[in-house]
CSV table of C-alpha atoms in Angstrom, one decimal:
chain,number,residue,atom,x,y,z
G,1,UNK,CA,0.0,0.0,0.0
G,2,UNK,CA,1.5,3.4,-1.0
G,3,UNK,CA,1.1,6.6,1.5
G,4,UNK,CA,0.7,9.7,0.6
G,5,UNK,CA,2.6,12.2,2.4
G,6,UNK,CA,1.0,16.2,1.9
G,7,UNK,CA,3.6,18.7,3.1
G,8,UNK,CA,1.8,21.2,5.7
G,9,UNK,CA,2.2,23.7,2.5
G,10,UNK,CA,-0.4,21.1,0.4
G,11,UNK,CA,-2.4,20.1,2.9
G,12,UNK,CA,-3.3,23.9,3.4
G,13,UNK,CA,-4.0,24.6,-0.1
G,14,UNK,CA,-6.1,21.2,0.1
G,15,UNK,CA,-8.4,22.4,2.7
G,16,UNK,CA,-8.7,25.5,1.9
G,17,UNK,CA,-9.7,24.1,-1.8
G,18,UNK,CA,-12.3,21.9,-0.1
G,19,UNK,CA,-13.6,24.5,2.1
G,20,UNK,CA,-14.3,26.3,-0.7
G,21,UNK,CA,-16.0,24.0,-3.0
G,22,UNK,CA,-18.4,22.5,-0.3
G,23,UNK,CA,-19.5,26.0,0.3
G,24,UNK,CA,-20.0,27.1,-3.3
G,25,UNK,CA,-21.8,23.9,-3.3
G,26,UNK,CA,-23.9,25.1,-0.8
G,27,UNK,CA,-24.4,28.7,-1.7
G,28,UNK,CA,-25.0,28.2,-5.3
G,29,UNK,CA,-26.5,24.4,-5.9
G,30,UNK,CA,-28.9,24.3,-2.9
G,31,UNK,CA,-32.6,25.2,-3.7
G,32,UNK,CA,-33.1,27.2,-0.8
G,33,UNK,CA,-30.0,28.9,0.0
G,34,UNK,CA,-31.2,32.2,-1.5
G,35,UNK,CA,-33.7,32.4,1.6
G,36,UNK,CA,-31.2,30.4,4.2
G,37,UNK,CA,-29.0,33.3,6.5
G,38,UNK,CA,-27.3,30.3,8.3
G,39,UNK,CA,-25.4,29.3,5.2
G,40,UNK,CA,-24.6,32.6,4.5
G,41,UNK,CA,-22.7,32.8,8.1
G,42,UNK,CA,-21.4,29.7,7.4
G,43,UNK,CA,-19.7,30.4,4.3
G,44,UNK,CA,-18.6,34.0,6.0
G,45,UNK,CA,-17.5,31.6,9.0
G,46,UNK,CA,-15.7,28.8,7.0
G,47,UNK,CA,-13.9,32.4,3.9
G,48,UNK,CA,-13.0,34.9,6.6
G,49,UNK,CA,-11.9,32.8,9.9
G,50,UNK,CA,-11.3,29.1,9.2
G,51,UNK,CA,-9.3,29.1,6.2
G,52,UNK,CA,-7.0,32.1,7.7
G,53,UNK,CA,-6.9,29.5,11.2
G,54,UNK,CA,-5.8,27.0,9.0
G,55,UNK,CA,-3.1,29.0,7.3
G,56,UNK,CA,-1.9,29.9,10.3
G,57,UNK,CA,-1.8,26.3,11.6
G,58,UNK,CA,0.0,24.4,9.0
G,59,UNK,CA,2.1,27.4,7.6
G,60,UNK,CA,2.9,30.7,9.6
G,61,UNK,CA,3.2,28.8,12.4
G,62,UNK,CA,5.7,26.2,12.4
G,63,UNK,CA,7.5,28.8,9.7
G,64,UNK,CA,8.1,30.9,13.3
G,65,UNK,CA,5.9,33.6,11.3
G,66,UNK,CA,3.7,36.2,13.4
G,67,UNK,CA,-0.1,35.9,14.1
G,68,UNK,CA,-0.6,39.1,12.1
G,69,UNK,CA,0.2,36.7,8.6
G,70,UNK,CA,-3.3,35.4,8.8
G,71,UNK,CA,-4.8,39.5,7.9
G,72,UNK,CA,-4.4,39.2,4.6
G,73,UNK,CA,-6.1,35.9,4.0
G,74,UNK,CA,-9.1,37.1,6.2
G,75,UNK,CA,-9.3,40.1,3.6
G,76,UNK,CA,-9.1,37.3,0.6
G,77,UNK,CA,-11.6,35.6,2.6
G,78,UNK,CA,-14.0,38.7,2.7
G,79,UNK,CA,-13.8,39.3,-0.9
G,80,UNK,CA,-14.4,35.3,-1.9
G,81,UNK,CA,-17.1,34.8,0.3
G,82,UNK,CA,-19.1,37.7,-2.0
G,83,UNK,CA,-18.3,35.8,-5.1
G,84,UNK,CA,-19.4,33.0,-3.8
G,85,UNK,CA,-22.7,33.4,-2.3
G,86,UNK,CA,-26.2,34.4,-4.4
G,87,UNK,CA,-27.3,37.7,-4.9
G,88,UNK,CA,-30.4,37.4,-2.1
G,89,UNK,CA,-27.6,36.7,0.9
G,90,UNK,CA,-25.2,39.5,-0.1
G,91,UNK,CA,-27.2,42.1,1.8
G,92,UNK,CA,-27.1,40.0,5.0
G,93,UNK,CA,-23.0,39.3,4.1
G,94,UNK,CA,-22.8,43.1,4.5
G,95,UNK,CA,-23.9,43.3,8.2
G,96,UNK,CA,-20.7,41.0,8.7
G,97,UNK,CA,-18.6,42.8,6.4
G,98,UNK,CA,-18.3,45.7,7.6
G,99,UNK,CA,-17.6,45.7,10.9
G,100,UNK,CA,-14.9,43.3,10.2
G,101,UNK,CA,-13.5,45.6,7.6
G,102,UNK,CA,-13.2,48.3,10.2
G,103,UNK,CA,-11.2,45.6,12.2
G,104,UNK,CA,-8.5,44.8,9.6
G,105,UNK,CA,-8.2,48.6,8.5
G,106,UNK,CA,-7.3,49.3,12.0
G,107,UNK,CA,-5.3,46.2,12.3
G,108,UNK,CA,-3.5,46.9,8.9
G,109,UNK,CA,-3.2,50.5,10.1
G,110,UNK,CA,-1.0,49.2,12.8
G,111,UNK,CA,0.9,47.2,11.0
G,112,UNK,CA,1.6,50.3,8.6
G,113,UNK,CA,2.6,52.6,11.7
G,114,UNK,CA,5.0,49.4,13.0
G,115,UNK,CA,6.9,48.9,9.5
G,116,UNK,CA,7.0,53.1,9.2
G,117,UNK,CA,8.5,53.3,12.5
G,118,UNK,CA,10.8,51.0,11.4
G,119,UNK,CA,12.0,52.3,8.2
G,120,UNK,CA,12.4,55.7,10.4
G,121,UNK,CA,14.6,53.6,12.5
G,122,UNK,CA,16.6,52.6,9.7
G,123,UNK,CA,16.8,55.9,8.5
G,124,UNK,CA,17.9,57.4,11.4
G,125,UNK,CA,20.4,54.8,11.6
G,126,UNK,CA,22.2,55.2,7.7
G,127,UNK,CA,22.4,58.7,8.8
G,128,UNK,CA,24.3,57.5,12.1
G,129,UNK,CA,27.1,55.3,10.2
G,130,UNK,CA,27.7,58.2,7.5
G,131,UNK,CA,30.8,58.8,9.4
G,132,UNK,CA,31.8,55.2,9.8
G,133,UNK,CA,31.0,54.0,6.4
G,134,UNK,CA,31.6,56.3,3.1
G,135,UNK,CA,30.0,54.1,0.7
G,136,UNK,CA,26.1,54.6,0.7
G,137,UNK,CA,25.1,51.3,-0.5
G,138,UNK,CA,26.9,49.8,2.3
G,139,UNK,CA,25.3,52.0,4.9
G,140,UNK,CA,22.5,50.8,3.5
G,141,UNK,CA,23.0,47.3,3.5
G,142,UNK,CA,24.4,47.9,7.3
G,143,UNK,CA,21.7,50.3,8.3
G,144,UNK,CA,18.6,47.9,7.2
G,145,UNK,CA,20.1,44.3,8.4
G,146,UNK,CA,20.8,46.3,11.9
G,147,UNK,CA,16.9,47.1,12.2
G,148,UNK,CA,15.4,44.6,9.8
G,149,UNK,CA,17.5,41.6,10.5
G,150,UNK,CA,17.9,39.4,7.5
G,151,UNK,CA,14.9,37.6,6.7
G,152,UNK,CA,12.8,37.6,2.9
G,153,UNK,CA,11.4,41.4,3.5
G,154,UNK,CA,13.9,43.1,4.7
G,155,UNK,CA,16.0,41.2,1.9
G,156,UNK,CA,13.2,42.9,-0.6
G,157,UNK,CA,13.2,46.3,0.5
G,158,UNK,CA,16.7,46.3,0.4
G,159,UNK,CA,17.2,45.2,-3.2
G,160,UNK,CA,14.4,47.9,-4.0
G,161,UNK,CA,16.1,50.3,-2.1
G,162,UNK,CA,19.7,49.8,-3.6
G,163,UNK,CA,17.7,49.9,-7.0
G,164,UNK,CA,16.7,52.8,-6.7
G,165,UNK,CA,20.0,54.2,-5.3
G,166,UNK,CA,21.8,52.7,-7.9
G,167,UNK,CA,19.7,53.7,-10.8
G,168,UNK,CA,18.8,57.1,-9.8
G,169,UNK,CA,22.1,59.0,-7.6
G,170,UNK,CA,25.4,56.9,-9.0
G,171,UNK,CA,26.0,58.0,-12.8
G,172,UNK,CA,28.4,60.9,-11.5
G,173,UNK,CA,30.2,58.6,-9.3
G,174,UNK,CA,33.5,56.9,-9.9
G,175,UNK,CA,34.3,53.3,-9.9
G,176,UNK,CA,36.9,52.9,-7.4
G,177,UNK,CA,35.6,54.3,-3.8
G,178,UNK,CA,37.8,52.3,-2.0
G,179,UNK,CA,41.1,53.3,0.4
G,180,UNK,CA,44.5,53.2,-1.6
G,181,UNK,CA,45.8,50.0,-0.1
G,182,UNK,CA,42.5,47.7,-1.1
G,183,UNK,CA,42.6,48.9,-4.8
G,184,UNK,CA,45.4,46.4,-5.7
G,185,UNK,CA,42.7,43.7,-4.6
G,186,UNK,CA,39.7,44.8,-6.5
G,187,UNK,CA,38.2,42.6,-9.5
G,188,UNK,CA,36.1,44.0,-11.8
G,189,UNK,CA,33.6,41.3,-13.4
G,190,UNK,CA,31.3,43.9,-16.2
G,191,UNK,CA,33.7,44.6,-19.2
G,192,UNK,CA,34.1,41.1,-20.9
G,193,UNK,CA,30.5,39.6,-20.6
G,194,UNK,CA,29.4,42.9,-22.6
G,195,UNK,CA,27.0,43.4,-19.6
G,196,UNK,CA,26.1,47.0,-20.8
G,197,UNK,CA,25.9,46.5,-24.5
G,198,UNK,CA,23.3,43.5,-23.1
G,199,UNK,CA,21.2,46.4,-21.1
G,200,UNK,CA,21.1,48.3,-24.0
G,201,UNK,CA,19.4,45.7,-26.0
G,202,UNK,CA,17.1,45.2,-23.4
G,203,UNK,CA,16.2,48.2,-22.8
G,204,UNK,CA,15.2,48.8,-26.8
G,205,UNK,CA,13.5,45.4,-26.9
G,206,UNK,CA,11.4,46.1,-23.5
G,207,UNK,CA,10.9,49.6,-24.7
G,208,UNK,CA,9.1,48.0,-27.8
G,209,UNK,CA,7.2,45.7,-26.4
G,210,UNK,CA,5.9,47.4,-23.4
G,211,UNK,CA,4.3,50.1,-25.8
G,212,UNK,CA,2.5,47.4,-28.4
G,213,UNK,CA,1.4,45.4,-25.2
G,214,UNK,CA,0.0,48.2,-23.2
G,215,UNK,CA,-2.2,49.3,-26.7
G,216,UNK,CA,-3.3,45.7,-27.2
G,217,UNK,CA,-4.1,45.4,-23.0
G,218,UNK,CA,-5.8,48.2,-23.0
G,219,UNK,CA,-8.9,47.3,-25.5
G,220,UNK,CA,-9.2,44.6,-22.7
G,221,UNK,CA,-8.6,46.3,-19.2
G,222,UNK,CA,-6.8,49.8,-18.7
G,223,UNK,CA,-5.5,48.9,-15.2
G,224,UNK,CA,-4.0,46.2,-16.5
G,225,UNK,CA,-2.0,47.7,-19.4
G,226,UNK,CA,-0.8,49.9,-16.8
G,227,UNK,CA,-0.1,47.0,-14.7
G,228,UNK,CA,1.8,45.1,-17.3
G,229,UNK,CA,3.9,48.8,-17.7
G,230,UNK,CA,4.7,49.3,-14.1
G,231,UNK,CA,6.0,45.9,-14.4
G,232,UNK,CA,7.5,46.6,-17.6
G,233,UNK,CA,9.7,49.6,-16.3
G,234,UNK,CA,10.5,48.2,-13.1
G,235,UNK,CA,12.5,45.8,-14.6
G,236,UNK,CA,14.1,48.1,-16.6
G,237,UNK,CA,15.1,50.0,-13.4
G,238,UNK,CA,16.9,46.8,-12.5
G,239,UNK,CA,18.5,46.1,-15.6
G,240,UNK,CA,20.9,49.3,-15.1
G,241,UNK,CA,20.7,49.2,-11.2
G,242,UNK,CA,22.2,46.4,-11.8
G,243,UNK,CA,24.8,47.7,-14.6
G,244,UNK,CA,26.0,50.4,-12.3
G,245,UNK,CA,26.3,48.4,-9.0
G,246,UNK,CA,28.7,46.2,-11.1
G,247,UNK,CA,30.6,49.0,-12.4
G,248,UNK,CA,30.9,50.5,-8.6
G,249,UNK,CA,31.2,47.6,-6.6
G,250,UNK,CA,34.0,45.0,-7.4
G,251,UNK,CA,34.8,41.7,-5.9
G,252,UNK,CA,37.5,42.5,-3.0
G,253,UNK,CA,40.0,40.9,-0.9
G,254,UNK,CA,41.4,42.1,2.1
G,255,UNK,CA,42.6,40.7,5.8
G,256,UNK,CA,38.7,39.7,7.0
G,257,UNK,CA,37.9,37.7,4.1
G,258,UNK,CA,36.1,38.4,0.7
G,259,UNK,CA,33.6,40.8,-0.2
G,260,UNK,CA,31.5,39.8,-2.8
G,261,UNK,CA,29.2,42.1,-4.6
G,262,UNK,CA,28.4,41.1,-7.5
G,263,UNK,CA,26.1,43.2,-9.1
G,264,UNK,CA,22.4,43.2,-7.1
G,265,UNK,CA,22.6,38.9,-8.2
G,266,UNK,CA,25.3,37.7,-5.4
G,267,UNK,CA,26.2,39.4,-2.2
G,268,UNK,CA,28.0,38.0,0.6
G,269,UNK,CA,30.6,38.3,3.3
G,270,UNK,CA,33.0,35.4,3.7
G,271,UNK,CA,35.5,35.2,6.2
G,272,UNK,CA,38.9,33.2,5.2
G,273,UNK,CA,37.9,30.4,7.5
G,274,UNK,CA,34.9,29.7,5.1
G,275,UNK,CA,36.6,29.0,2.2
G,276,UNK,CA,37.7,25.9,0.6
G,277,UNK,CA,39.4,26.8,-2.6
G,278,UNK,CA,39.4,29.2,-5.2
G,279,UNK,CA,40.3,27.7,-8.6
G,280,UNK,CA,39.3,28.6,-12.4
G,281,UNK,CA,36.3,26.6,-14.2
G,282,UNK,CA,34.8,25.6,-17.5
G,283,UNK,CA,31.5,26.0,-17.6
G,284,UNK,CA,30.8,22.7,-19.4
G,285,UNK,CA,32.6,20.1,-16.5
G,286,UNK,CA,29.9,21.0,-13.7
G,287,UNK,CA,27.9,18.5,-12.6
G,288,UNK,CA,24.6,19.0,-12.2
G,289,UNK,CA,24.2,18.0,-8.8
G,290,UNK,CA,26.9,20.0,-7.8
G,291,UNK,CA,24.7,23.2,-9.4
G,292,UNK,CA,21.5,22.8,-7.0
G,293,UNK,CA,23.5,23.6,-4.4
G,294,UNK,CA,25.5,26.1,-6.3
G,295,UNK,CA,25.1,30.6,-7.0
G,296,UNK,CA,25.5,31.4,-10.3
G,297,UNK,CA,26.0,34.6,-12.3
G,298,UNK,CA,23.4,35.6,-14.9
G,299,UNK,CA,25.5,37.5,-17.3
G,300,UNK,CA,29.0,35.9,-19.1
G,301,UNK,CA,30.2,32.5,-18.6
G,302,UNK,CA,31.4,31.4,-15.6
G,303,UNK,CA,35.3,31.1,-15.5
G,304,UNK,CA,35.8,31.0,-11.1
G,305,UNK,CA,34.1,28.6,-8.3
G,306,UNK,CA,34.4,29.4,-5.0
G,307,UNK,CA,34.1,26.2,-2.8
G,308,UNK,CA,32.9,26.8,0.7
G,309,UNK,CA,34.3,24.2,3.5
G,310,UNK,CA,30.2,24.3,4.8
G,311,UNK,CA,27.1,25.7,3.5
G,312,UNK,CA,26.9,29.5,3.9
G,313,UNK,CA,24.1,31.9,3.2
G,314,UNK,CA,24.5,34.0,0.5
G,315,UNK,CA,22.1,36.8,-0.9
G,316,UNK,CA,20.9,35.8,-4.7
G,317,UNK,CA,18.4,37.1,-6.9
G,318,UNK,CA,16.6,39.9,-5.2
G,319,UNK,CA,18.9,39.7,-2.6
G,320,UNK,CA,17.1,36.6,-1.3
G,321,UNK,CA,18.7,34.5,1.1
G,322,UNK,CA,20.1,30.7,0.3
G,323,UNK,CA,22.1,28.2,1.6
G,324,UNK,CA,25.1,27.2,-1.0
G,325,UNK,CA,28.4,25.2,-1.1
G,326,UNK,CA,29.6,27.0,-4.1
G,327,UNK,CA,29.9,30.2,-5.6
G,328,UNK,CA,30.8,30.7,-9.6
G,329,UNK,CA,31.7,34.3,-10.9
G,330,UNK,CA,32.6,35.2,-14.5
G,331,UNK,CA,35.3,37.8,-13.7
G,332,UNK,CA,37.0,39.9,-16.1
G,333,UNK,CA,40.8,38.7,-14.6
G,334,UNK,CA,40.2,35.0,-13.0
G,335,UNK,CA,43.9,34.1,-13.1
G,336,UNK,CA,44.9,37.2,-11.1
G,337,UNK,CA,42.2,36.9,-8.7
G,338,UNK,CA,42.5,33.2,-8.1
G,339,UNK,CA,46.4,34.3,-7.7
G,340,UNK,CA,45.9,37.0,-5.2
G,341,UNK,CA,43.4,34.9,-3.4
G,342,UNK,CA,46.2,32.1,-3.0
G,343,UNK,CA,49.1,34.3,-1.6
G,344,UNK,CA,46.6,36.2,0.8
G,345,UNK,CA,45.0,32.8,1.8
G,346,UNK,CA,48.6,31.7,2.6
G,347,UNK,CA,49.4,34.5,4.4
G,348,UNK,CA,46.2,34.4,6.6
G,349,UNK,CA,47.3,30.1,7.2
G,350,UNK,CA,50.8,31.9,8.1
G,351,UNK,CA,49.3,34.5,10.8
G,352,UNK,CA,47.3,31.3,12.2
């Protein structure tokens, strides 16, 4: 006999799946339902407090996520429960609606004044470390991870906010921000992979194609042609975000370790002690399992893996967290780097 195993994930989605087609069902098959008020505070009771109970059961909770996740499925659950019940019970949905939606306004109210008193915090602090640290996008890096921590939002609002830095305040700044004695151990990684002539292509063919989709959209819905070009630019922002935190920020060495910043794709700080081995790579001999487990850079062919002696967290795409045992880079000068890295590595195994 073969058992099935539902992660808590599945099992969610399953229940809240079945939930909601037994009280379809219920609403919309059943003769007298149209007269019934019970089932229309039973469908309200199942959409707006079971299903968000559930969520928080088999998901937020054993994730170590607050109570406050479950708000925006109660909101979902407010907004399904009128598609799903008749015409006749959506006048005596209403008297249920509403005071509820005063409840989550004021509750998402609070949680607007707690994340705003939070980004003041971080504020306040980027303006404390201007002093300490010269280069802005590391006091903001510094300045949100102090008040924020490091988990998937704060990871987003930082990759939005270096984004915008990036894209909108660098393009009379100069490459090399860094004291005389670390420039000898700076590795650019932008010039060979044609990373710019690449944006530039991009940016024509988005340009293109964001206008003809936004005329064809809109004959169907204006909000979301507009939408589709929101999306459509953002990414563009990105694009040369990106571009210029490559051209400002190289790889380094120095005595704590490396600093990787790699464009907004792969950030991370790695003490000595975490590295295995630096050597040069063609990008046709990895194995596949070896990639899972692996950072990789979007743009050029990979010609540098970085072997960690454990799994260490690195920030990818979005600066999103993840746990890898390898990092590859296409640099513009592998040989020097992995050269540099082995004399400074031996130096460091010297010292110990």
């Amino acid at each position: 006999m073969v058992k099935l195993k539902l992660s808590r994930p599945a099992l969610f989605l399953f229940l809240a799946a079945l939930i909601l087609l037994l009280d379809s069902a219920a609403a919309r098959w059943n003769p007298g339902a149209s007269e019934d008020r019970l089932i229309a505070y039973a469908v309200l009771f199942d959409l707006m407090l079971v299903v968000p109970l559930l969520y928080w059961f088999l998901v937020a909770r054993p994730a170590g996520k607050p109570f406050l996740r479950i708000l925006p499925f109660a909101a979902l659950g407010t907004f399904v429960s009128w598609l799903v019940l008749p015409a006749a019970l959506k006048e005596t949905a209403w008297t249920v609606y509403w005071p509820l939606e005063l409840l989550l306004i004021a509750a998402e109210a609070v949680i607007l004044f707690y994340e705003g008193r939070l980004l003041y915090r971080a504020a306040r602090r980027f303006r404390e470390l201007v002093g300490e640290e010269p280069d802005t996008a590391e006091r903001l890096r510094r300045a949100v991870r102090e008040v924020l921590g490091e988990g998937v939002v704060s990871s987003v609002l930082l990759h939005d906010a270096l984004m915008l830095y990036y894209v909108f305040y660098t393009w009379t700044k100069k490459a090399d921000v860094t004291p005389s004695d670390s420039k000898k151990y700076s590795y650019t990684y932008h010039r060979n992979n044609n990373q710019i002539l690449y944006a530039a292509m991009l940016t024509k063919i988005l340009l293109l194609e964001t206008a003809a989709l936004h005329l064809i959209v809109q004959t169907w819905s204006t909000v979301a042609a507009w939408l589709l070009t929101a999306a459509d630019l953002w990414l563009l922002t990105l694009i040369w975000a990106d571009c210029r935190a490559s051209v400002l920020q190289p790889v380094r060495l120095s005595a704590g370790g490396l600093r990787l910043r790699y464009g907004l794709r792969i950030q991370a700080d790695l003490p000595w002690h975490r590295i295995a081995s630096v050597e040069g790579v063609e990008w046709d001999v990895r194995r596949p399992e070896e990639r899972r487990a692996a950072v990789l850079p979007l743009f050029g062919t990979p010609n540098v893996r970085i072997r960690l002696r454990s799994p260490a967290r690195v920030q990818g795409l979005l600066l999103l967290p993840c746990e890898v045992t390898a990092i590859y880079l296409s640099l513009d000068e592998p040989e020097r780097f992995i050269r540099e890295w082995g004399l400074m590595a031996q130096d460091q195994g010297d010292r110990l």
